[in-house]
Short mmCIF file of C-alpha atoms and ligand atoms in Angstrom, two decimals:
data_model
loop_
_atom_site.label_atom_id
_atom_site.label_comp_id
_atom_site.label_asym_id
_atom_site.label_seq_id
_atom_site.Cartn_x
_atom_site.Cartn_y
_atom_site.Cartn_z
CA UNK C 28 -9.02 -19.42 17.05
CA UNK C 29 -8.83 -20.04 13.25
CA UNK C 30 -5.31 -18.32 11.47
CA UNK C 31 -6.90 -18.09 7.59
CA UNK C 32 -3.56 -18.57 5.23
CA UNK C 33 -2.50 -17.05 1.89
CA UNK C 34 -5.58 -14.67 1.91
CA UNK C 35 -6.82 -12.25 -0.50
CA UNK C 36 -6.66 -8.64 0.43
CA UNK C 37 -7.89 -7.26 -2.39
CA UNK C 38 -11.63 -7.36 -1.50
CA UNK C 39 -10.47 -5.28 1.57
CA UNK C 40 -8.57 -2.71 0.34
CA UNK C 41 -9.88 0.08 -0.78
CA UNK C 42 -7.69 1.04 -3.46
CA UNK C 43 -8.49 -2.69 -4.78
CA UNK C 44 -4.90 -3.80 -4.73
CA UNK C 45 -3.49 -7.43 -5.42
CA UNK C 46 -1.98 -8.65 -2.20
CA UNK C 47 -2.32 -11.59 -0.07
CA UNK C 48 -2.19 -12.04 3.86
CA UNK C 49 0.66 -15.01 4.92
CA UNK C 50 -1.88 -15.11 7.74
CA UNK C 51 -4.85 -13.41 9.08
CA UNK C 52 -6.94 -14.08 12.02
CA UNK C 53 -10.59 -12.32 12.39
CA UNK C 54 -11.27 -10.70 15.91
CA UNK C 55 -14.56 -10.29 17.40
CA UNK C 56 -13.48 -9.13 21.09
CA UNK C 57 -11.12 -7.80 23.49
CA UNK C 58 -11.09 -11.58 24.90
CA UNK C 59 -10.09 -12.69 21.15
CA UNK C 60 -7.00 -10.66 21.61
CA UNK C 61 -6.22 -11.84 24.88
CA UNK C 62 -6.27 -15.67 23.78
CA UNK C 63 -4.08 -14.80 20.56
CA UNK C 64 -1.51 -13.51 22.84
CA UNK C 65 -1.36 -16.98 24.24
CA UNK C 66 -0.66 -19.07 20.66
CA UNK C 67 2.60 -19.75 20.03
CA UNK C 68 4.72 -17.02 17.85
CA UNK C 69 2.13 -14.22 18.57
CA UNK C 70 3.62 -12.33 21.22
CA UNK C 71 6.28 -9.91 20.72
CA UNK C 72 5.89 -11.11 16.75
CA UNK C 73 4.69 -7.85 14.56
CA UNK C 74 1.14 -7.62 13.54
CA UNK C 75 -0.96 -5.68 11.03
CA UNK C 76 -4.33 -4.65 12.02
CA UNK C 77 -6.36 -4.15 9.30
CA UNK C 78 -10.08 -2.02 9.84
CA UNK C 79 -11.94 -0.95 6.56
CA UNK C 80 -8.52 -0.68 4.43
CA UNK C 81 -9.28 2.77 3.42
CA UNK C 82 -6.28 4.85 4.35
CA UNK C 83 -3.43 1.60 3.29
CA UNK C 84 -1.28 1.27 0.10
CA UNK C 85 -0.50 -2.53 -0.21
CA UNK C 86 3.62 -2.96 -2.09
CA UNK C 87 3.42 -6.59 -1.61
CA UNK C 88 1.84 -9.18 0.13
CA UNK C 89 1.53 -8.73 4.18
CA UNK C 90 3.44 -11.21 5.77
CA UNK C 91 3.17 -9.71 9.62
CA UNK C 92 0.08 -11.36 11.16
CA UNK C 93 -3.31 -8.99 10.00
CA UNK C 94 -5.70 -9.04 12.67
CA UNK C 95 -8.96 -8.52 10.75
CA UNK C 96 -11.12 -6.08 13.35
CA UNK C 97 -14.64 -7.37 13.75
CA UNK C 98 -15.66 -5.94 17.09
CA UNK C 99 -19.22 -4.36 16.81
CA UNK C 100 -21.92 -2.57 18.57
CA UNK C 101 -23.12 0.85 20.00
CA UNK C 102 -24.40 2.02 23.35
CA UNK C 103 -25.07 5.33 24.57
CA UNK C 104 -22.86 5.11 27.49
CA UNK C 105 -24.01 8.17 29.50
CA UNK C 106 -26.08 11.32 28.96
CA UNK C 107 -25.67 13.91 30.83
CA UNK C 108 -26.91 17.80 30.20
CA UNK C 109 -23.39 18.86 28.35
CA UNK C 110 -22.83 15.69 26.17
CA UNK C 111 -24.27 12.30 25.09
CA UNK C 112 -21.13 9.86 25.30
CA UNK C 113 -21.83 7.12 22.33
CA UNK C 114 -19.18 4.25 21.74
CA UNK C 115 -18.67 1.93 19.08
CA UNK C 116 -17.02 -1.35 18.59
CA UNK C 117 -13.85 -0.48 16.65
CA UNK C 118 -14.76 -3.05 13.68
CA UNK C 119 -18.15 -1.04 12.94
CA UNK C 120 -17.57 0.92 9.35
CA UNK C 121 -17.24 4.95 10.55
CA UNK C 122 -19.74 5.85 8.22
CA UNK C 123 -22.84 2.83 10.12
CA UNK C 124 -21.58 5.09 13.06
CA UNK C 125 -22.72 8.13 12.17
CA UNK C 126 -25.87 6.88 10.67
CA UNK C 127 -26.66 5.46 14.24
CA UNK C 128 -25.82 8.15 16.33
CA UNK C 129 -27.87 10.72 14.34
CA UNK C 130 -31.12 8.01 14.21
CA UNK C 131 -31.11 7.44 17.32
CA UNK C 132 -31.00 11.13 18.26
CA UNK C 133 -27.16 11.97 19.10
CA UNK C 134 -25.98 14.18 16.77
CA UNK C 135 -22.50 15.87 16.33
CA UNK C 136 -20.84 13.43 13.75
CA UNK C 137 -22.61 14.43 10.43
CA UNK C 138 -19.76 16.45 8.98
CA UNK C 139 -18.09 13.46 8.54
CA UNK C 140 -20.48 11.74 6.93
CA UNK C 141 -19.75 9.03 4.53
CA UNK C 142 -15.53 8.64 5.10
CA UNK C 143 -14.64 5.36 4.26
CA UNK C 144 -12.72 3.16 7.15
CA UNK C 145 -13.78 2.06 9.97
CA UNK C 146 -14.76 3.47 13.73
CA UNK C 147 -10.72 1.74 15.24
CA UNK C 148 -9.54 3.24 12.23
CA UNK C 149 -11.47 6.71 13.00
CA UNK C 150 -8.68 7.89 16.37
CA UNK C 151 -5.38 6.54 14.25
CA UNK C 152 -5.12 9.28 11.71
CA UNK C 153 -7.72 11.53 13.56
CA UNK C 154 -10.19 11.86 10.59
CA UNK C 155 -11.27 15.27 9.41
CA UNK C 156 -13.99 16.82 7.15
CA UNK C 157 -15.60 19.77 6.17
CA UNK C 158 -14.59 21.20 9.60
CA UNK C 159 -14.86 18.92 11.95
CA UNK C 160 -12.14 16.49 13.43
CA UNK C 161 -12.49 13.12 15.48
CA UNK C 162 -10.69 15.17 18.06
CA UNK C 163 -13.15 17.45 18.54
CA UNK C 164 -15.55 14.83 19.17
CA UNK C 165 -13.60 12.29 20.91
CA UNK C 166 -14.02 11.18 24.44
CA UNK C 167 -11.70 7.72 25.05
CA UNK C 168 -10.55 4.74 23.52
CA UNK C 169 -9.67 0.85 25.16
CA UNK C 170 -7.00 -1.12 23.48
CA UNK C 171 -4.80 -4.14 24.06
CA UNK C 172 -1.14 -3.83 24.47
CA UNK C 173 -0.33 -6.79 22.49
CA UNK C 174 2.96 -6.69 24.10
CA UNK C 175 2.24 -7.27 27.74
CA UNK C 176 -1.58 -8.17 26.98
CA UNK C 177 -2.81 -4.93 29.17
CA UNK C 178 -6.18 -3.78 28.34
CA UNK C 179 -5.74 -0.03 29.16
CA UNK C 180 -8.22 3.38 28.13
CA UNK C 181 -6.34 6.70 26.98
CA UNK C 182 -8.21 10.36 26.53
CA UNK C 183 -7.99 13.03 23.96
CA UNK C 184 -4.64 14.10 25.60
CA UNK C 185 -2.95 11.12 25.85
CA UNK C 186 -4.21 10.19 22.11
CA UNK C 187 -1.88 12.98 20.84
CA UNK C 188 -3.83 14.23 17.97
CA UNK C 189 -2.14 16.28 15.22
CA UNK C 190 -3.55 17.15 11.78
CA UNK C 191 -4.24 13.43 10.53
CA UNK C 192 -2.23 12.23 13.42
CA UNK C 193 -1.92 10.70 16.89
CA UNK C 194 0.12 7.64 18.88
CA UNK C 195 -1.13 5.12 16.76
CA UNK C 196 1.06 6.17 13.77
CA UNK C 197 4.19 6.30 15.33
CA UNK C 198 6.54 3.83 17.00
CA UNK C 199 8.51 4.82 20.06
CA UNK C 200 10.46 4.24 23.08
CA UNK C 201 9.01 1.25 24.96
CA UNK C 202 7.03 3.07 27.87
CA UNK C 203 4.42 1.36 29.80
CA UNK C 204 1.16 1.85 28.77
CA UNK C 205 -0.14 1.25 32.98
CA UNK C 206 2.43 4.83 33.56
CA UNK C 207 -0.67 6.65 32.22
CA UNK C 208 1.76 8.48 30.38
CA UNK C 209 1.49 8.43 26.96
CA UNK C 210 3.83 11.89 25.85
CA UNK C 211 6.19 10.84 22.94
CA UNK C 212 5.05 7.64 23.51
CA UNK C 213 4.61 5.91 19.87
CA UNK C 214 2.05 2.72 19.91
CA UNK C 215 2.48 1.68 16.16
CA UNK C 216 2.72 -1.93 16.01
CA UNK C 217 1.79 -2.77 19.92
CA UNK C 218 -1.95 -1.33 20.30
CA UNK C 219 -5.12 -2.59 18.88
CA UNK C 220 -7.97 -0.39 19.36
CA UNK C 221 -11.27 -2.23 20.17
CA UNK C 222 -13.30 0.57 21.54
CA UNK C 223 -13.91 4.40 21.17
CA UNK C 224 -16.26 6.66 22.75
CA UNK C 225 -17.49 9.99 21.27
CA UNK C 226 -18.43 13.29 23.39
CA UNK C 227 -21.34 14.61 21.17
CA UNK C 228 -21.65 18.17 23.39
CA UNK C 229 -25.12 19.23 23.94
CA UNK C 230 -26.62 21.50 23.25
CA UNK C 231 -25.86 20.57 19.41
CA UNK C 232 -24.27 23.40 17.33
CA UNK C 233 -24.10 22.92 13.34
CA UNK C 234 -20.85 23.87 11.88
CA UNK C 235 -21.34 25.12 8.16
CA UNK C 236 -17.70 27.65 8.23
CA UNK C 237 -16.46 24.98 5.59
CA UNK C 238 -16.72 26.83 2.05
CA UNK C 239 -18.77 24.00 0.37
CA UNK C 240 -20.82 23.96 3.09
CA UNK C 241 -21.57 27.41 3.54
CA UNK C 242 -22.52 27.67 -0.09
CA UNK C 243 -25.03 24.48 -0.09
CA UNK C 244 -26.75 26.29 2.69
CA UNK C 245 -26.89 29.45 0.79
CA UNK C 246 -28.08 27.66 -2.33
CA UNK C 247 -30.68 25.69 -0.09
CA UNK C 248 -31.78 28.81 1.42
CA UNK C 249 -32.24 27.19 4.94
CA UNK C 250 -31.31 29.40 7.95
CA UNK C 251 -31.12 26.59 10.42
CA UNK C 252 -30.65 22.78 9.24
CA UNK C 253 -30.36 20.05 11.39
CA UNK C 254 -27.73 17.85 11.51
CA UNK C 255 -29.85 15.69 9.04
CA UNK C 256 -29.94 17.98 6.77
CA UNK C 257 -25.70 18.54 6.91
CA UNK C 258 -25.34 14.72 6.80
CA UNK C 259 -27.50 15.24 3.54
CA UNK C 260 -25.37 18.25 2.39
CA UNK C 261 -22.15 16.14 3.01
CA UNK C 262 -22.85 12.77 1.59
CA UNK C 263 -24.02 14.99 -1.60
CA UNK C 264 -20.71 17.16 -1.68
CA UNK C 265 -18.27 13.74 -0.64
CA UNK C 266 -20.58 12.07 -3.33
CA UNK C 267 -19.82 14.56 -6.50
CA UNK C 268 -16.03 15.27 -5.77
CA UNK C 269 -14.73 12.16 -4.47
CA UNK C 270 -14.82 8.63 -6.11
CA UNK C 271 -16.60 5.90 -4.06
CA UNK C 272 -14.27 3.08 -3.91
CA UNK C 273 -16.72 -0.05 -4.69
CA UNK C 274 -16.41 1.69 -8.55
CA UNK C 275 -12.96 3.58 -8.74
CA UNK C 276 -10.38 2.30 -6.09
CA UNK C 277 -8.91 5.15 -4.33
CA UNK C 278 -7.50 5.65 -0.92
CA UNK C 279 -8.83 9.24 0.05
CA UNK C 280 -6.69 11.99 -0.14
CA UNK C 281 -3.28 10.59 -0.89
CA UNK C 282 -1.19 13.51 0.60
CA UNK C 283 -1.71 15.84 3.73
CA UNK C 284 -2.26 19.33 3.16
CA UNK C 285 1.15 20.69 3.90
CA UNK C 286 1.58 23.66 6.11
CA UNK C 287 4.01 26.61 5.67
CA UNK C 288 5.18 29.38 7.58
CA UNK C 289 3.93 33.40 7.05
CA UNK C 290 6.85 34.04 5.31
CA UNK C 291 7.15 30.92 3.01
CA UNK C 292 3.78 31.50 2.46
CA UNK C 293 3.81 35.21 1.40
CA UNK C 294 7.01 34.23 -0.93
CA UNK C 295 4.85 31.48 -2.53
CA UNK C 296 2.06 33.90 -3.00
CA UNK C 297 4.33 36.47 -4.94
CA UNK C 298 4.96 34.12 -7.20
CA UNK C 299 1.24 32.36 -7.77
CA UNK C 300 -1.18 34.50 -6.31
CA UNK C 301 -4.30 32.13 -6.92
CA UNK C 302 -3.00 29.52 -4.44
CA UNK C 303 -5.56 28.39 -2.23
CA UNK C 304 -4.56 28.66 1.64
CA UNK C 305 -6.02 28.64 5.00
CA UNK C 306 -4.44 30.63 7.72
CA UNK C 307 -3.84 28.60 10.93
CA UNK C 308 -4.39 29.82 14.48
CA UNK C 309 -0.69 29.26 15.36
CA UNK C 310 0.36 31.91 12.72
CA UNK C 311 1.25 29.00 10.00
CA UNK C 312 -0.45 28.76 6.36
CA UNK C 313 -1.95 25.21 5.31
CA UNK C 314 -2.05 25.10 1.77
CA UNK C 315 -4.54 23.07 -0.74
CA UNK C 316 -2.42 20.28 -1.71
CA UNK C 317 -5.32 19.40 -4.33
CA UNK C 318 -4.51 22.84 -6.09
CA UNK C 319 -0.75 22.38 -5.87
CA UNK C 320 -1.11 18.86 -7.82
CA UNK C 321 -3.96 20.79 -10.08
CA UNK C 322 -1.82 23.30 -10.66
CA UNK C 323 0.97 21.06 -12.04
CA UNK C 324 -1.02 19.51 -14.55
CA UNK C 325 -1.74 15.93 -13.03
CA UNK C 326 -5.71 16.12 -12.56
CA UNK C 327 -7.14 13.30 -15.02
CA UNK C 328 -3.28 11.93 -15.61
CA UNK C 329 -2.75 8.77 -15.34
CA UNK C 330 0.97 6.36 -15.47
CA UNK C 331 0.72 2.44 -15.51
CA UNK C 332 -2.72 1.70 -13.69
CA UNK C 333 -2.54 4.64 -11.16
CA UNK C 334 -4.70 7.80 -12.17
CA UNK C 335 -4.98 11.08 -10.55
CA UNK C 336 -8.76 11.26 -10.08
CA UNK C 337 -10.70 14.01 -12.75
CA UNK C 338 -12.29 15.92 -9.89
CA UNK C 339 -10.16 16.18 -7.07
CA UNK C 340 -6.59 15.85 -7.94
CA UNK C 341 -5.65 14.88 -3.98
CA UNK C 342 -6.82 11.63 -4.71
CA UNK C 343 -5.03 8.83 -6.65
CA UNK C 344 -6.64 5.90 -7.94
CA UNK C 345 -6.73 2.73 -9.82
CA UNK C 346 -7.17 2.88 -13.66
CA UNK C 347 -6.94 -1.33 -13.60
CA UNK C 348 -9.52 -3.86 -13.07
CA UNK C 349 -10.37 -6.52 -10.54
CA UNK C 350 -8.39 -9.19 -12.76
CA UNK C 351 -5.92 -5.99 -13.41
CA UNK C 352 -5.58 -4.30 -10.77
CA UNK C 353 -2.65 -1.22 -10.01
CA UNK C 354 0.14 -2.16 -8.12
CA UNK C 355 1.28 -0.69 -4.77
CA UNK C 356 4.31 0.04 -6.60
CA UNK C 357 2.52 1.65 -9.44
CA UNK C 358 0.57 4.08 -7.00
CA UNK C 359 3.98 5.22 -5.64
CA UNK C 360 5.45 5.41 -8.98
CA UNK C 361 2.54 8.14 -9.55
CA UNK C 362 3.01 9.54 -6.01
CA UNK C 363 6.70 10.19 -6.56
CA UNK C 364 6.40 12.10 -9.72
CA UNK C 365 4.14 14.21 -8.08
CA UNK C 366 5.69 15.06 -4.95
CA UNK C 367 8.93 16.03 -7.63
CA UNK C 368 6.82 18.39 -9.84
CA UNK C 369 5.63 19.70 -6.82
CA UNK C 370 8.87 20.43 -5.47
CA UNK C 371 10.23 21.77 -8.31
CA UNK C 372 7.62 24.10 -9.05
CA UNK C 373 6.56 24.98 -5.61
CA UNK C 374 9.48 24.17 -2.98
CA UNK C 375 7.02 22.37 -1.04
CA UNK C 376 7.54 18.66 -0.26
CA UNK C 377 4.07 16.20 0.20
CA UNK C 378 4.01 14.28 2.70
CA UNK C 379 1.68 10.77 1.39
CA UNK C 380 -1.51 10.15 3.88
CA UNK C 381 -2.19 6.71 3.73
CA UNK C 382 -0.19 4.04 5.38
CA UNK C 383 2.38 2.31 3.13
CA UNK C 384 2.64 -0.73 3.49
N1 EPU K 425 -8.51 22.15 -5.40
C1 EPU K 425 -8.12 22.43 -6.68
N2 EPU K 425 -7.93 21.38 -7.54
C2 EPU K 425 -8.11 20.09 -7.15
C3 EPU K 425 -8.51 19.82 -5.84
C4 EPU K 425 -8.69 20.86 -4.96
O1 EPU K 425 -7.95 23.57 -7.05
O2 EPU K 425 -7.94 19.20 -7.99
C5 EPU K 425 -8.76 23.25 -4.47
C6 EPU K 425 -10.27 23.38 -4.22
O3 EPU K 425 -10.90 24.15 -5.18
C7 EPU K 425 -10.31 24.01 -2.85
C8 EPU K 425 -9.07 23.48 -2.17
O4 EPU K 425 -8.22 22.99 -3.19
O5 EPU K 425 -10.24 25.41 -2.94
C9 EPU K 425 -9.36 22.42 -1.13
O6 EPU K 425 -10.09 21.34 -1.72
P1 EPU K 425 -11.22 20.53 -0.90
O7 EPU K 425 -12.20 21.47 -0.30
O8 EPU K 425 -11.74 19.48 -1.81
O9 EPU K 425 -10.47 19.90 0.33
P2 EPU K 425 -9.02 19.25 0.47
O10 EPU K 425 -8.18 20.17 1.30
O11 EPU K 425 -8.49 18.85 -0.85
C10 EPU K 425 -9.54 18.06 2.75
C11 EPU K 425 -9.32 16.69 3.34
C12 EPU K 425 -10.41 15.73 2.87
C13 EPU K 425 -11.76 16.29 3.30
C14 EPU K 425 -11.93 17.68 2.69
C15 EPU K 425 -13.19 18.35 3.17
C16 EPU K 425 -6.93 16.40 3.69
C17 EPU K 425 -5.67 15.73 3.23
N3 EPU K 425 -8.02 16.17 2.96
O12 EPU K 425 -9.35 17.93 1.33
O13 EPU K 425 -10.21 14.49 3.54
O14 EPU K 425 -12.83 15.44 2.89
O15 EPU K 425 -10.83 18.54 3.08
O16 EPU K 425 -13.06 18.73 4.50
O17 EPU K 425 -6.92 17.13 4.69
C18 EPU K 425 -9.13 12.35 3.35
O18 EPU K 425 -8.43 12.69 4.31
O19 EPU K 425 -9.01 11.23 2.81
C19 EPU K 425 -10.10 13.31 2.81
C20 EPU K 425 -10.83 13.04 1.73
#
């Protein structure tokens, strides 16, 4: 097993960041895992794992070991009249994922088409788009507890999915894994995800309520595309609002759509009727954090090397080079002086997306 020192992250970092790994070791298997656990130093010591660096803000270099996820392949698993059940290795980029399922004739992933990360990455903060989540087509996952070296599988439940949420984000009391239990249970910093399985329901249903959507098909004039045609759709929309990151470093959206209650909401509305909000089925109001930021005058703004992008103002990214690159501590500069405007105009505090690290 080869630990690579003093390596460059910026390569693998979507935002395009500076930073350096003390130490990084590549794995290519659930048996890679296993052996690290048996070096010296590795057990019980904190790790990083690190999949297509697309949702991570580097402040400085990493010194917790980054395990570099590498584990690929896809298999149909089973087939059976309600569902194909795919999985994928949890190194495989999301986006190679949904290209395969929908070639080889599973469809059910193409509204998220084109998100940058990769498939272990996919579960962690639940991925969403143009309404669809990973929960809604998740069936399991296998990781390692690199704590006591148990390989163990969890479901949808057990995964505790929230809106760009789950277990994976948060750390927590020390249950064990084997319990089957998994309620409050934070695994932040003890499970690596090396396998995830998707429940792709037959038969397939398109889902076009998203606004953009729904217009593209109107424009297209096609009563019933298939879920090539909405992969199409969505890599075209993704493509003219959001920046690809091998030309403008970016991170996604860099803060979650924050959600209000009625009241909050109709007190907010009073006061700037043209905010853009989505009623929830639990009675609460998510609100367009992109307008909020808009609506403060930070689109196209930029401070140091960190620029709030021209066409979508949820997303911040790097105004530096390769040789010149923004600074973690730059981005959060920028993400500060939003979240303040924000507050002070709207009451409403951000909450950032993207792991800090
Ligand atoms: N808006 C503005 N100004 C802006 C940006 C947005 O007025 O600068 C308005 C838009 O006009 C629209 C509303 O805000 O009415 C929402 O914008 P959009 O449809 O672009 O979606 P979003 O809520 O900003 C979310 C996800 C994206 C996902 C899209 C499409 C979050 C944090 N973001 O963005 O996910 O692609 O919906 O489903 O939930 C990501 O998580 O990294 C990400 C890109």
């Amino acid at each position: 097993m080869v630990v690579e020192k003093n390596v460059p992250l910026q390569p693998w970092n979507t935002f395009g960041i500076a930073a350096r790994a003390t130490s990084l070791v590549r794995i290519h298997s659930v048996s890679d895992l296993l052996r690290l656990r048996e070096q010296p130093g590795v057990s019980g010591a904190p790790f990083f794992v690190l999949g297509g660096g697309s949702n991570i803000v580097l402040t400085g270099d990493v010194k917790p070991l980054v395990l570099k996820m590498e584990i690929k392949g896809f298999r149909l698993v089973e087939e059976t009249p309600k569902a194909w059940i795919v999985e994928a290795g949890a190194g495989e980029l999301w986006h190679d994922c949904v290209a395969w399922t929908l070639r080889h004739g599973f469809p059910g992933l193409e509204n998220l088409a084109l998100i940058p990360g990769t498939v272990g990455a996919s579960p962690v903060q639940n991925i969403g788009a143009y309404g669809v989540e990973l929960q809604d087509r998740f069936d399991s996952l296998d990781a390692v507890d690199m704590q006591t070296g148990q390989t163990f599988t969890l479901n949808a439940g057990q995964c505790g999915f929230g809106y760009r949420d789950s277990v994976f984000k948060h750390g927590g009391p020390s249950v064990s894994v084997d319990a089957g239990d998994s309620r409050n249970m934070g695994l932040a910093g003890r499970a690596v995800i090396t396998h995830v399985r998707f429940r792709l329901p037959r038969p397939w249903k398109p889902v076009l309520g998203y606004l953009d959507l729904a217009r593209r098909q109107e424009e297209s004039g096609i009563a019933e595309p298939d879920a090539l045609q909405i992969f199409d759709w969505v890599c075209d929309i993704r493509r003219s609002k959001l920046p690809d990151p091998a030309v403008v470093g970016n991170a996604g959206s860099f803060f979650k759509n924050p959600t209000v209650s009625e009241d909050q909401c109709r007190d907010i509305i009073a006061r700037e009727p043209r905010i853009v909000h989505y009623p929830m089925p639990d009675g609460s109001v998510k609100l367009a954090a992109g307008w909020l930021i808009d609506a403060c005058g930070w689109r196209g703004k930029t401070i140091g090397k960190a620029g709030v992008y021209e066409k979508q103002a949820l997303v911040l990214v790097n105004r530096g080079t390769p040789a010149d690159s923004v600074t973690g501590g730059e981005v959060m500069t920028l993400a500060k002086a939003i979240q303040t405007s924000v507050y002070e105009r709207f009451g409403i505090r951000l909450e950032p997306e993207p792991v800090v690290v």
